[in-house]
Amino acid sequence: MRVDRGFLNVMILSWGFMLVFTAFQTMGNIQKTVLESISKDDPNFHGDGYTSLAIIYATFALCNWLAPSFISMTGPRTSIMVGCSCYVIFIATFLWPRTEVLYIASAVVGIGAALSWTGHGLFLTINSDTETMSRNSGLFWAIFQSSLFIGNIFVYLVFKEPEIKEDVRQLVFQVLTGVSVVGLVLLLTMRKPPQLASLGPAEGVSSADKELHIPEMPRERPLIAAWHALCDAFRLFITGRMLVLALTFVYTGLSLTFFSSVYSSSIGFTKAMGEDRKSLIGLSGICIGVGEVVGGAFFGALASKCGNCSGWPVVITGFVMHTFAYIAALLNLPNNAPFNDTDSLGFIDASPTLAMAGSLALGLGDACFNTQVYALLGTIYANDSASAFALFKFCQSVATAVSFFYSSHIGLYEQLAILALSLILGTASFCIVEVKHRRTKRLNDGSCPEINITTDIGTFSD
């Protein structure tokens, strides 16, 4: 029986990322709370979780411009391996907490994030075709986000006391470091992808005009290829369609900050949640993971069999889920919950059940947005997938870095107001681009195959 090399690579990529990010996403979820406990035990330690995460995503944003150049010289597999090695280093530094080391390692993992995620986007694209892109992106997202189960179940079981002791912290850090190493070893088994990807023509380019060839390694000299990749990324960024999609990318970054750290930390800091409130941080992460996996499996893997399970209907579903989550957070949590332990209350008595429902909705909504963004970029920008995914991660990580910075300075309610506004803009932007893309594809492939639909910036043509 012949093995589909492309599908095998997608599975290795998915499970490898799942293990590496079991460590990283769990650490992000507990980082603010854990670092506060370290500061209480060690007066010389002044590291802040939100500041660390802001450094990560600021570096991530800057390095996204250079990631396509690096990939053009090394190929996506090497880029993924180097990037994921940086995650392992970051997790390991928590075994010896030092303020300076924390912030240096945060910058290192930001570089690694740019390399691994841009490489991931290209690697996923060149191992997929038109029929399997939505399926593969959905399967990747479902497997990848199952990382939230493993790490957060572990956190839920060990964080049973109101105060997190040093021996408990060390156990968590050792386990998470070991898991990330296993994921890195698994990624070493990725095989060379198929030489050609047959996603079909990108929108606005007829099949007669351009064949899609995406070799893993460039034919140009490395430095020339790197310069061309950087120039291509800049040119793509200023196109009308990409500028409109940037609003969606920004929203995914703002929501990432909220569900990956701020929301769970706020639950743990709200004393009215009860004596087990610290363990609720892990339970919140588990609920987010349930939403991510269900959303990725249903809206991604079933997209090829159900036309209504892809595109703007899914993003609208995500809009509804996140609207519910933000309203629940507004009612259930006090304004000062993101900062430290608080006796304050929200507009209603604190309800762990409502908090977990909000976590579930956050995960489901995030899966709705991300699976559709990956599928849309992998189809529209098949010929420029490295640059397109780098720009997606650039916009997302800039928004994440900015939101982690202001999360240390403004209350929960102001953060929710920013999220609500960006949710509306991001949803509208995706729907506009995706509907126009469907319409243009039907015209090119259907009634007017001889017409190549290209217009000005107003119709988002590239």
Short mmCIF file of C-alpha atoms in Angstrom, two decimals:
data_model
loop_
_atom_site.label_atom_id
_atom_site.label_comp_id
_atom_site.label_asym_id
_atom_site.label_seq_id
_atom_site.Cartn_x
_atom_site.Cartn_y
_atom_site.Cartn_z
CA MET A 1 0.00 0.00 0.00
CA ARG A 2 1.46 3.33 -1.09
CA VAL A 3 1.70 5.97 1.64
CA ASP A 4 0.63 9.52 0.76
CA ARG A 5 3.83 11.38 1.59
CA GLY A 6 2.06 14.73 1.74
CA PHE A 7 -0.52 13.52 4.26
CA LEU A 8 2.18 11.75 6.30
CA ASN A 9 4.15 14.99 6.49
CA VAL A 10 1.06 16.89 7.62
CA MET A 11 0.50 14.35 10.40
CA ILE A 12 4.14 14.51 11.57
CA LEU A 13 4.00 18.30 11.47
CA SER A 14 0.74 18.31 13.44
CA TRP A 15 1.83 15.91 16.18
CA GLY A 16 5.27 17.49 16.46
CA PHE A 17 3.79 20.95 16.89
CA MET A 18 1.26 19.53 19.33
CA LEU A 19 4.02 18.27 21.64
CA VAL A 20 6.19 21.38 21.41
CA PHE A 21 3.23 23.63 22.04
CA THR A 22 1.90 21.45 24.83
CA ALA A 23 4.85 22.94 26.68
CA PHE A 24 4.71 26.48 25.31
CA GLN A 25 0.96 27.09 25.38
CA THR A 26 0.68 25.63 28.87
CA MET A 27 3.52 27.88 29.97
CA GLY A 28 1.82 30.90 28.41
CA ASN A 29 -1.40 30.03 30.20
CA ILE A 30 0.24 29.83 33.64
CA GLN A 31 3.19 32.19 33.15
CA LYS A 32 1.73 35.30 34.81
CA THR A 33 0.57 33.33 37.84
CA VAL A 34 3.75 31.26 38.16
CA LEU A 35 6.07 34.25 37.88
CA GLU A 36 4.09 36.04 40.57
CA SER A 37 4.71 33.07 42.88
CA ILE A 38 8.44 33.07 42.04
CA SER A 39 8.63 36.78 42.90
CA LYS A 40 7.14 36.09 46.33
CA ASP A 41 9.77 33.41 47.05
CA ASP A 42 12.73 35.28 45.50
CA PRO A 43 12.84 39.07 46.06
CA ASN A 44 15.60 39.36 43.43
CA PHE A 45 13.32 38.03 40.69
CA HIS A 46 11.30 40.74 38.95
CA GLY A 47 10.17 39.00 35.79
CA ASP A 48 6.65 39.75 34.58
CA GLY A 49 4.63 37.30 32.52
CA TYR A 50 2.89 39.87 30.36
CA THR A 51 6.19 41.67 29.66
CA SER A 52 7.84 38.38 28.66
CA LEU A 53 5.00 37.55 26.29
CA ALA A 54 5.09 41.09 24.86
CA ILE A 55 8.81 40.65 24.07
CA ILE A 56 8.11 37.29 22.45
CA TYR A 57 5.49 38.65 20.09
CA ALA A 58 7.32 41.91 19.35
CA THR A 59 10.39 39.93 18.28
CA PHE A 60 8.11 37.52 16.44
CA ALA A 61 6.63 40.44 14.50
CA LEU A 62 9.98 41.91 13.46
CA CYS A 63 11.48 38.57 12.46
CA ASN A 64 8.51 37.65 10.30
CA TRP A 65 9.87 40.00 7.64
CA LEU A 66 13.11 38.01 7.55
CA ALA A 67 11.65 34.53 7.87
CA PRO A 68 10.82 34.13 4.13
CA SER A 69 14.44 35.04 3.33
CA PHE A 70 15.72 32.40 5.75
CA ILE A 71 13.34 29.81 4.30
CA SER A 72 14.43 30.67 0.76
CA MET A 73 17.96 29.64 1.74
CA THR A 74 17.22 26.61 3.91
CA GLY A 75 13.76 25.29 3.03
CA PRO A 76 10.77 24.97 5.38
CA ARG A 77 11.88 21.82 7.21
CA THR A 78 15.10 23.38 8.48
CA SER A 79 13.24 26.55 9.39
CA ILE A 80 10.74 24.56 11.46
CA MET A 81 13.48 22.64 13.26
CA VAL A 82 15.51 25.74 14.15
CA GLY A 83 12.38 27.56 15.27
CA CYS A 84 11.10 24.76 17.50
CA SER A 85 14.55 24.40 19.08
CA CYS A 86 14.12 27.96 20.35
CA TYR A 87 10.88 26.95 22.07
CA VAL A 88 12.70 24.14 23.88
CA ILE A 89 15.37 26.58 25.08
CA PHE A 90 12.72 29.00 26.35
CA ILE A 91 10.87 26.34 28.36
CA ALA A 92 14.12 25.01 29.84
CA THR A 93 15.13 28.44 31.21
CA PHE A 94 12.26 28.30 33.71
CA LEU A 95 14.16 25.59 35.56
CA TRP A 96 16.57 28.34 36.65
CA PRO A 97 14.44 31.49 36.85
CA ARG A 98 16.40 34.72 36.40
CA THR A 99 14.92 38.02 35.28
CA GLU A 100 17.55 38.73 32.60
CA VAL A 101 17.49 35.15 31.30
CA LEU A 102 13.68 35.24 31.07
CA TYR A 103 13.67 38.30 28.84
CA ILE A 104 16.60 37.13 26.67
CA ALA A 105 14.93 33.75 26.18
CA SER A 106 11.70 35.56 25.31
CA ALA A 107 13.48 37.33 22.45
CA VAL A 108 15.04 34.04 21.31
CA VAL A 109 11.68 32.27 21.20
CA GLY A 110 10.26 35.21 19.23
CA ILE A 111 12.85 34.54 16.54
CA GLY A 112 12.04 30.85 16.66
CA ALA A 113 8.33 31.54 16.37
CA ALA A 114 8.81 33.46 13.13
CA LEU A 115 10.89 30.65 11.62
CA SER A 116 8.67 27.79 12.75
CA TRP A 117 5.29 29.32 11.88
CA THR A 118 6.31 30.71 8.48
CA GLY A 119 7.96 27.39 7.68
CA HIS A 120 4.83 25.61 8.88
CA GLY A 121 2.62 27.61 6.51
CA LEU A 122 4.77 26.80 3.49
CA PHE A 123 5.25 23.16 4.48
CA LEU A 124 1.50 22.68 4.93
CA THR A 125 0.83 24.28 1.55
CA ILE A 126 3.32 22.23 -0.46
CA ASN A 127 1.99 19.02 1.07
CA SER A 128 -1.62 19.85 0.13
CA ASP A 129 -3.68 20.48 -2.98
CA THR A 130 -6.98 22.21 -3.73
CA GLU A 131 -9.04 19.32 -2.38
CA THR A 132 -7.00 18.71 0.75
CA MET A 133 -5.97 22.21 1.87
CA SER A 134 -9.03 22.81 4.08
CA ARG A 135 -8.91 19.25 5.39
CA ASN A 136 -5.21 19.43 6.22
CA SER A 137 -5.43 22.86 7.85
CA GLY A 138 -8.36 21.66 9.95
CA LEU A 139 -6.63 18.43 10.97
CA PHE A 140 -3.49 20.34 11.83
CA TRP A 141 -5.43 22.80 13.97
CA ALA A 142 -7.37 20.07 15.78
CA ILE A 143 -4.26 18.00 16.56
CA PHE A 144 -2.13 21.04 17.36
CA GLN A 145 -4.65 22.53 19.78
CA SER A 146 -5.10 19.23 21.58
CA SER A 147 -1.87 20.37 23.25
CA LEU A 148 -4.12 22.43 25.51
CA PHE A 149 -5.56 19.20 26.96
CA ILE A 150 -2.34 17.54 28.01
CA GLY A 151 -0.57 20.45 29.60
CA ASN A 152 -3.59 21.96 31.29
CA ILE A 153 -4.86 18.64 32.66
CA PHE A 154 -1.44 18.32 34.26
CA VAL A 155 -1.67 21.87 35.63
CA TYR A 156 -5.18 21.23 36.92
CA LEU A 157 -3.98 18.17 38.83
CA VAL A 158 -0.89 19.75 40.42
CA PHE A 159 -2.08 23.32 41.13
CA LYS A 160 -4.31 22.43 44.07
CA GLU A 161 -3.15 25.05 46.56
CA PRO A 162 -3.84 28.82 46.59
CA GLU A 163 -0.04 29.35 46.55
CA ILE A 164 2.21 27.63 44.00
CA LYS A 165 5.26 26.18 45.81
CA GLU A 166 8.76 25.80 44.37
CA ASP A 167 8.68 21.99 44.21
CA VAL A 168 5.43 22.10 42.26
CA ARG A 169 6.85 24.68 39.86
CA GLN A 170 9.97 22.62 39.26
CA LEU A 171 7.92 19.50 38.52
CA VAL A 172 5.82 21.39 35.97
CA PHE A 173 8.86 22.92 34.27
CA GLN A 174 10.68 19.58 34.05
CA VAL A 175 7.71 17.79 32.52
CA LEU A 176 7.03 20.58 30.00
CA THR A 177 10.70 20.70 28.96
CA GLY A 178 10.72 16.94 28.39
CA VAL A 179 7.55 17.06 26.30
CA SER A 180 8.96 19.83 24.08
CA VAL A 181 12.13 17.77 23.46
CA VAL A 182 10.03 14.78 22.36
CA GLY A 183 8.13 17.01 19.92
CA LEU A 184 11.37 18.33 18.45
CA VAL A 185 12.65 14.78 17.90
CA LEU A 186 9.40 13.83 16.14
CA LEU A 187 9.72 16.81 13.78
CA LEU A 188 13.14 15.49 12.74
CA THR A 189 11.32 12.65 10.95
CA MET A 190 9.56 14.96 8.47
CA ARG A 191 10.23 13.81 4.94
CA LYS A 192 10.94 15.83 1.83
CA PRO A 193 7.59 17.05 0.45
CA PRO A 194 6.33 16.38 -3.08
CA GLN A 195 8.30 18.37 -5.62
CA LEU A 196 5.24 20.16 -6.98
CA ALA A 197 2.12 21.46 -5.28
CA SER A 198 -0.99 21.46 -7.42
CA LEU A 199 -3.27 23.88 -5.64
CA GLY A 200 -4.36 25.33 -8.97
CA PRO A 201 -4.13 28.96 -10.00
CA ALA A 202 -4.30 31.68 -7.41
CA GLU A 203 -7.22 34.02 -7.73
CA GLY A 204 -6.71 36.57 -10.46
CA VAL A 205 -4.23 34.39 -12.37
CA SER A 206 -5.45 32.06 -15.08
CA SER A 207 -4.03 28.58 -15.44
CA ALA A 208 -2.70 29.53 -18.86
CA ASP A 209 -0.77 32.39 -17.38
CA LYS A 210 1.01 30.59 -14.59
CA GLU A 211 1.74 27.07 -13.42
CA LEU A 212 2.24 26.54 -9.74
CA HIS A 213 5.69 25.22 -8.90
CA ILE A 214 6.80 25.39 -5.29
CA PRO A 215 10.18 23.68 -4.86
CA GLU A 216 11.40 23.22 -1.36
CA MET A 217 14.82 24.70 -2.16
CA PRO A 218 15.53 27.75 -4.34
CA ARG A 219 17.44 27.63 -7.61
CA GLU A 220 18.82 31.15 -7.12
CA ARG A 221 21.91 31.92 -5.12
CA PRO A 222 20.95 31.98 -1.44
CA LEU A 223 21.53 35.69 -0.78
CA ILE A 224 19.76 36.72 -3.98
CA ALA A 225 16.86 34.42 -3.18
CA ALA A 226 16.69 35.88 0.34
CA TRP A 227 16.60 39.45 -1.01
CA HIS A 228 13.87 38.56 -3.51
CA ALA A 229 11.84 36.87 -0.78
CA LEU A 230 12.03 40.01 1.38
CA CYS A 231 11.01 42.25 -1.54
CA ASP A 232 8.13 39.93 -2.41
CA ALA A 233 6.86 40.13 1.16
CA PHE A 234 6.85 43.94 1.09
CA ARG A 235 5.09 44.04 -2.28
CA LEU A 236 2.45 41.57 -1.13
CA PHE A 237 1.81 43.49 2.08
CA ILE A 238 0.73 46.69 0.29
CA THR A 239 -1.78 44.99 -2.00
CA GLY A 240 -5.41 45.86 -1.40
CA ARG A 241 -6.61 42.39 -0.44
CA MET A 242 -3.79 41.81 2.04
CA LEU A 243 -4.36 45.19 3.69
CA VAL A 244 -8.02 44.34 4.20
CA LEU A 245 -7.18 40.88 5.55
CA ALA A 246 -4.75 42.54 7.96
CA LEU A 247 -7.75 43.59 10.07
CA THR A 248 -8.63 39.92 10.51
CA PHE A 249 -5.02 39.06 11.30
CA VAL A 250 -4.90 41.80 13.94
CA TYR A 251 -8.03 40.49 15.61
CA THR A 252 -6.62 36.96 15.84
CA GLY A 253 -3.60 38.45 17.63
CA LEU A 254 -5.68 40.42 20.13
CA SER A 255 -7.87 37.41 20.90
CA LEU A 256 -4.76 35.22 21.24
CA THR A 257 -3.52 37.42 24.07
CA PHE A 258 -6.86 37.25 25.81
CA PHE A 259 -7.54 33.52 25.69
CA SER A 260 -3.92 32.34 26.04
CA SER A 261 -3.09 34.28 29.18
CA VAL A 262 -5.28 37.17 30.34
CA TYR A 263 -8.57 35.30 30.67
CA SER A 264 -7.25 32.27 32.55
CA SER A 265 -5.05 34.44 34.77
CA SER A 266 -8.07 36.63 35.59
CA ILE A 267 -10.01 33.57 36.70
CA GLY A 268 -7.13 32.47 38.92
CA PHE A 269 -6.78 35.94 40.47
CA THR A 270 -10.50 36.28 41.32
CA LYS A 271 -10.82 35.08 44.92
CA ALA A 272 -14.60 34.77 44.62
CA MET A 273 -13.99 31.79 42.32
CA GLY A 274 -13.15 29.77 45.45
CA GLU A 275 -10.18 28.07 47.09
CA ASP A 276 -9.52 25.99 43.98
CA ARG A 277 -9.26 29.04 41.74
CA LYS A 278 -5.63 28.29 40.78
CA SER A 279 -6.61 24.88 39.46
CA LEU A 280 -9.33 26.62 37.43
CA ILE A 281 -6.51 28.10 35.34
CA GLY A 282 -5.75 24.60 34.06
CA LEU A 283 -9.43 23.74 33.68
CA SER A 284 -9.95 26.91 31.67
CA GLY A 285 -7.12 25.87 29.36
CA ILE A 286 -8.71 22.43 28.96
CA CYS A 287 -12.04 24.00 27.98
CA ILE A 288 -10.30 26.28 25.49
CA GLY A 289 -8.61 23.18 24.07
CA VAL A 290 -11.95 21.37 23.72
CA GLY A 291 -13.28 24.30 21.71
CA GLU A 292 -10.16 24.45 19.55
CA VAL A 293 -10.17 20.73 18.75
CA VAL A 294 -13.91 20.53 18.06
CA GLY A 295 -13.78 23.63 15.89
CA GLY A 296 -10.72 22.47 13.97
CA ALA A 297 -12.04 18.95 13.41
CA PHE A 298 -15.54 20.01 12.35
CA PHE A 299 -14.98 23.20 10.39
CA GLY A 300 -11.65 22.14 8.93
CA ALA A 301 -11.73 18.40 8.30
CA LEU A 302 -15.34 18.40 7.10
CA ALA A 303 -14.92 21.46 4.88
CA SER A 304 -14.22 19.41 1.76
CA LYS A 305 -17.46 17.44 2.25
CA CYS A 306 -19.72 20.28 3.32
CA GLY A 307 -19.64 23.58 1.49
CA ASN A 308 -21.28 25.39 4.40
CA CYS A 309 -18.47 24.27 6.74
CA SER A 310 -15.92 26.64 5.26
CA GLY A 311 -15.40 30.30 4.61
CA TRP A 312 -17.51 33.15 5.89
CA PRO A 313 -20.25 31.02 7.57
CA VAL A 314 -17.59 29.56 9.87
CA VAL A 315 -16.14 32.98 10.66
CA ILE A 316 -19.63 34.26 11.51
CA THR A 317 -19.94 31.30 13.89
CA GLY A 318 -16.66 32.37 15.47
CA PHE A 319 -18.02 35.91 15.81
CA VAL A 320 -21.02 34.63 17.75
CA MET A 321 -18.86 32.43 20.01
CA HIS A 322 -16.46 35.23 20.89
CA THR A 323 -19.27 37.71 21.47
CA PHE A 324 -20.73 35.33 24.06
CA ALA A 325 -17.30 34.84 25.69
CA TYR A 326 -16.66 38.57 26.04
CA ILE A 327 -20.09 39.21 27.51
CA ALA A 328 -19.55 36.35 29.99
CA ALA A 329 -16.16 37.79 31.01
CA LEU A 330 -17.65 41.26 31.41
CA LEU A 331 -20.38 39.99 33.74
CA ASN A 332 -18.37 37.38 35.63
CA LEU A 333 -14.96 38.97 36.32
CA PRO A 334 -13.90 42.23 38.03
CA ASN A 335 -12.08 44.97 36.15
CA ASN A 336 -8.82 44.48 38.09
CA ALA A 337 -8.74 40.68 37.67
CA PRO A 338 -5.82 40.57 35.16
CA PHE A 339 -3.27 41.97 37.61
CA ASN A 340 -3.20 40.23 41.00
CA ASP A 341 -5.39 38.40 43.51
CA THR A 342 -8.51 40.50 44.08
CA ASP A 343 -11.55 40.47 46.36
CA SER A 344 -13.57 42.51 43.85
CA LEU A 345 -16.58 41.14 42.00
CA GLY A 346 -17.95 41.55 38.50
CA PHE A 347 -21.51 42.54 37.71
CA ILE A 348 -22.75 39.16 38.99
CA ASP A 349 -21.53 36.71 41.60
CA ALA A 350 -18.48 34.85 40.30
CA SER A 351 -19.47 31.63 38.57
CA PRO A 352 -16.82 29.01 37.67
CA THR A 353 -19.38 27.35 35.37
CA LEU A 354 -19.90 30.53 33.36
CA ALA A 355 -16.13 31.08 33.29
CA MET A 356 -15.59 27.62 31.79
CA ALA A 357 -18.38 28.19 29.25
CA GLY A 358 -16.57 31.34 28.21
CA SER A 359 -13.33 29.37 27.84
CA LEU A 360 -15.07 26.83 25.61
CA ALA A 361 -16.50 29.60 23.44
CA LEU A 362 -13.09 31.30 23.16
CA GLY A 363 -11.49 28.10 21.88
CA LEU A 364 -14.27 27.31 19.43
CA GLY A 365 -14.28 30.85 18.06
CA ASP A 366 -10.51 30.92 17.68
CA ALA A 367 -10.61 27.66 15.70
CA CYS A 368 -13.26 29.14 13.43
CA PHE A 369 -11.08 32.12 12.57
CA ASN A 370 -7.73 30.35 12.26
CA THR A 371 -8.77 27.33 10.19
CA GLN A 372 -10.41 29.61 7.64
CA VAL A 373 -7.49 32.04 7.51
CA TYR A 374 -5.06 29.18 6.88
CA ALA A 375 -7.29 27.68 4.18
CA LEU A 376 -7.86 31.02 2.46
CA LEU A 377 -4.19 32.00 2.43
CA GLY A 378 -3.09 28.55 1.28
CA THR A 379 -5.46 28.78 -1.68
CA ILE A 380 -5.31 32.44 -2.76
CA TYR A 381 -1.57 32.85 -2.17
CA ALA A 382 -0.39 29.40 -3.22
CA ASN A 383 2.44 30.94 -5.25
CA ASP A 384 3.49 33.25 -2.39
CA SER A 385 2.61 31.10 0.60
CA ALA A 386 5.79 31.79 2.59
CA SER A 387 5.31 35.55 2.30
CA ALA A 388 1.55 35.36 2.91
CA PHE A 389 1.88 33.30 6.09
CA ALA A 390 4.75 35.51 7.27
CA LEU A 391 2.57 38.61 6.85
CA PHE A 392 -0.30 36.90 8.66
CA LYS A 393 1.98 36.11 11.58
CA PHE A 394 3.52 39.60 11.43
CA CYS A 395 0.17 41.34 11.84
CA GLN A 396 -1.00 38.81 14.41
CA SER A 397 2.16 39.04 16.51
CA VAL A 398 2.28 42.85 16.42
CA ALA A 399 -1.26 42.92 17.76
CA THR A 400 -0.39 40.28 20.36
CA ALA A 401 2.71 42.16 21.53
CA VAL A 402 0.80 45.44 21.83
CA SER A 403 -2.07 43.80 23.70
CA PHE A 404 0.27 42.01 26.12
CA PHE A 405 1.86 45.38 26.83
CA TYR A 406 -1.39 47.18 27.56
CA SER A 407 -2.72 44.17 29.49
CA SER A 408 -0.39 45.19 32.32
CA HIS A 409 -1.78 48.73 32.39
CA ILE A 410 -5.50 48.79 31.58
CA GLY A 411 -8.37 46.94 33.20
CA LEU A 412 -10.34 43.99 31.91
CA TYR A 413 -13.29 46.06 30.74
CA GLU A 414 -11.16 48.32 28.54
CA GLN A 415 -9.52 45.23 27.07
CA LEU A 416 -12.94 43.75 26.28
CA ALA A 417 -13.99 46.98 24.53
CA ILE A 418 -10.91 46.80 22.27
CA LEU A 419 -11.61 43.14 21.55
CA ALA A 420 -15.24 43.80 20.66
CA LEU A 421 -14.36 46.55 18.16
CA SER A 422 -11.61 44.52 16.51
CA LEU A 423 -13.92 41.46 16.38
CA ILE A 424 -16.45 43.40 14.30
CA LEU A 425 -13.80 44.79 11.94
CA GLY A 426 -11.94 41.49 11.59
CA THR A 427 -15.08 39.50 10.84
CA ALA A 428 -16.28 42.00 8.23
CA SER A 429 -12.86 42.08 6.54
CA PHE A 430 -12.62 38.31 6.20
CA CYS A 431 -16.15 37.99 4.87
CA ILE A 432 -15.59 40.70 2.24
CA VAL A 433 -12.39 39.12 0.92
CA GLU A 434 -13.66 35.53 1.04
CA VAL A 435 -16.95 36.30 -0.72
CA LYS A 436 -15.13 38.24 -3.46
CA HIS A 437 -12.67 35.38 -3.84
CA ARG A 438 -15.49 32.84 -4.27
CA ARG A 439 -17.23 35.08 -6.80
CA THR A 440 -14.06 35.63 -8.82
CA LYS A 441 -13.22 31.92 -8.78
CA ARG A 442 -16.68 31.03 -10.08
CA LEU A 443 -16.31 33.54 -12.91
CA ASN A 444 -12.86 32.31 -13.88
CA ASP A 445 -13.73 28.60 -13.61
CA GLY A 446 -17.33 28.74 -14.75
CA SER A 447 -19.23 30.85 -17.16
CA CYS A 448 -16.31 32.98 -18.35
CA PRO A 449 -13.20 30.78 -18.27
CA GLU A 450 -11.43 32.90 -20.86
CA ILE A 451 -11.63 36.02 -18.71
CA ASN A 452 -8.91 36.70 -16.17
CA ILE A 453 -10.52 38.75 -13.41
CA THR A 454 -8.07 41.49 -12.44
CA THR A 455 -9.14 44.86 -11.17
CA ASP A 456 -7.85 47.66 -9.01
CA ILE A 457 -7.36 47.87 -5.28
CA GLY A 458 -11.06 48.29 -4.72
CA THR A 459 -11.71 44.62 -5.52
CA PHE A 460 -8.66 43.38 -3.64
CA SER A 461 -6.84 42.00 -6.65
CA ASP A 462 -3.19 41.13 -6.20
#
